[in-house]
Amino acid sequence: MKIKKYIKYGLIILSVGILFFYYFGEEEHSTEITFSVVKGDVQKTVLASGALQAAEQVDIGAQVSGQIKSILVQEGQRVKKGDLLAIIDPRLAETELKLAKAELENAEANLEARRINLKQLQADWERHQRLMQTHATTKKETEEAKSRLDVAKAEIRIAQSNLDSARIKVEKAETELGYTEIRSPLDATVISVFAQSGQTLATTQQVPVLMKLADIDTMKVNAKVSEADVIHIQAGAPVVFTLLGEPGYQFYGQLDAVKLAPVHITDVAESANNAIYYYATFKVPNPQQKLRISMTAAVTIILDKRENVLTIPLSALGRMIAQDQYYVTVLRADGEKEQVAVKIGLKDEAKVEILEGLAEGDEVVLSVGATSASNDAEIYSIGL
């Protein structure tokens, strides 16, 4: 009895399986799909991956050695051009300035003494000139007076040179004293601070970076465009990009420039097996500062666009007749199919613009699983 019961259940399950396969198998093997000719937008684009950076960014360093007396800003703080950012202990610079000023005073006094001496020697030589006319002095004494005058003039030039050097040292010392007050070179935001109060700086070894400032009210996007696409784009093209963290929100801009050199310039032999990319750059306002440095952007560069035009799926195109002319299978109202020649315009990865041959509301037929060789070739060419 139990065996008969199991056989009965088995036959029921088998019957259900056959019905399931027959019903859904017919659905899966349906070979034709129809699409209506509708109006829509078609745009030709280039996709690229980009990275955000500040429109203007600077490293703030120290130009004099010494101990940091105080750091007056913190990360995220907005500063104006000329604002005080940090102070380095000025005592060493002040001492150097005092020494330079003392040397300057000594040089000025020495020059003044040389000038007085020159004036006396000039008068002495002129007196010998007058005495020579009455033969009241000898030629030798007159020549010696001339030699002393020439030496005095040379000493004046040396003293003047020493004075100029002393003035330069004072200017240098004043400049270095000014460097102990580190000020902002632009209106910006402090994006990072590396130094801290009490830290000792030694500028003789390297220029230490104390902090980074950036103008993040405007961001710059560097989009990496492949060498296959870069020949099609140019400055002025509209761009759209999204962020990884918010893919549903679009940011808009306009292409500023396309770099002539690739992203990484390497030896030809080394780059032969590597993909080549070029930077396409553009700026975008960032008033709310949602955009941050080094964020990744999915960039779409729009090369061409058609709005509110007749469109059909790209895969509905049949055999190519001539350049931009194809056959399309149209389903008429009586159920009959007809091959119609159409002229196409712009196309993207999914849709194609219809210029001639079809009207809005016409039904086109796509044979699934029976794609022709010509269709395959067309789709491949579009991918290029």
Coordinates of C-alpha atoms in Angstrom, one line a residue, residues 64-65 89-104 165-178 180:
V64 CA 63.7 80.8 9.8
S65 CA 64.9 78.5 12.5
D89 CA 60.3 82.8 18.9
P90 CA 61.7 86.1 17.5
R91 CA 64.5 86.6 20.0
L92 CA 67.2 85.1 17.8
A93 CA 66.1 87.2 14.8
E94 CA 65.9 90.3 17.0
T95 CA 69.5 89.8 18.1
E96 CA 70.6 89.4 14.5
L97 CA 68.8 92.6 13.6
K98 CA 70.5 94.5 16.5
L99 CA 74.0 93.3 15.3
A100 CA 73.2 94.3 11.8
K101 CA 72.1 97.8 12.8
A102 CA 75.3 98.2 14.9
E103 CA 77.4 97.2 11.9
L104 CA 75.4 99.7 9.8
S165 CA 76.7 95.7 2.7
A166 CA 75.7 96.7 6.2
R167 CA 72.4 98.1 4.9
I168 CA 71.7 94.8 3.1
K169 CA 72.4 92.9 6.3
V170 CA 69.9 95.1 8.1
E171 CA 67.2 94.5 5.5
K172 CA 67.9 90.7 5.6
A173 CA 67.6 90.7 9.4
E174 CA 64.4 92.7 9.3
T175 CA 63.0 90.3 6.7
E176 CA 64.0 87.3 8.8
L177 CA 62.4 88.9 11.9
G178 CA 59.2 89.3 9.8
T180 CA 58.8 84.8 12.6

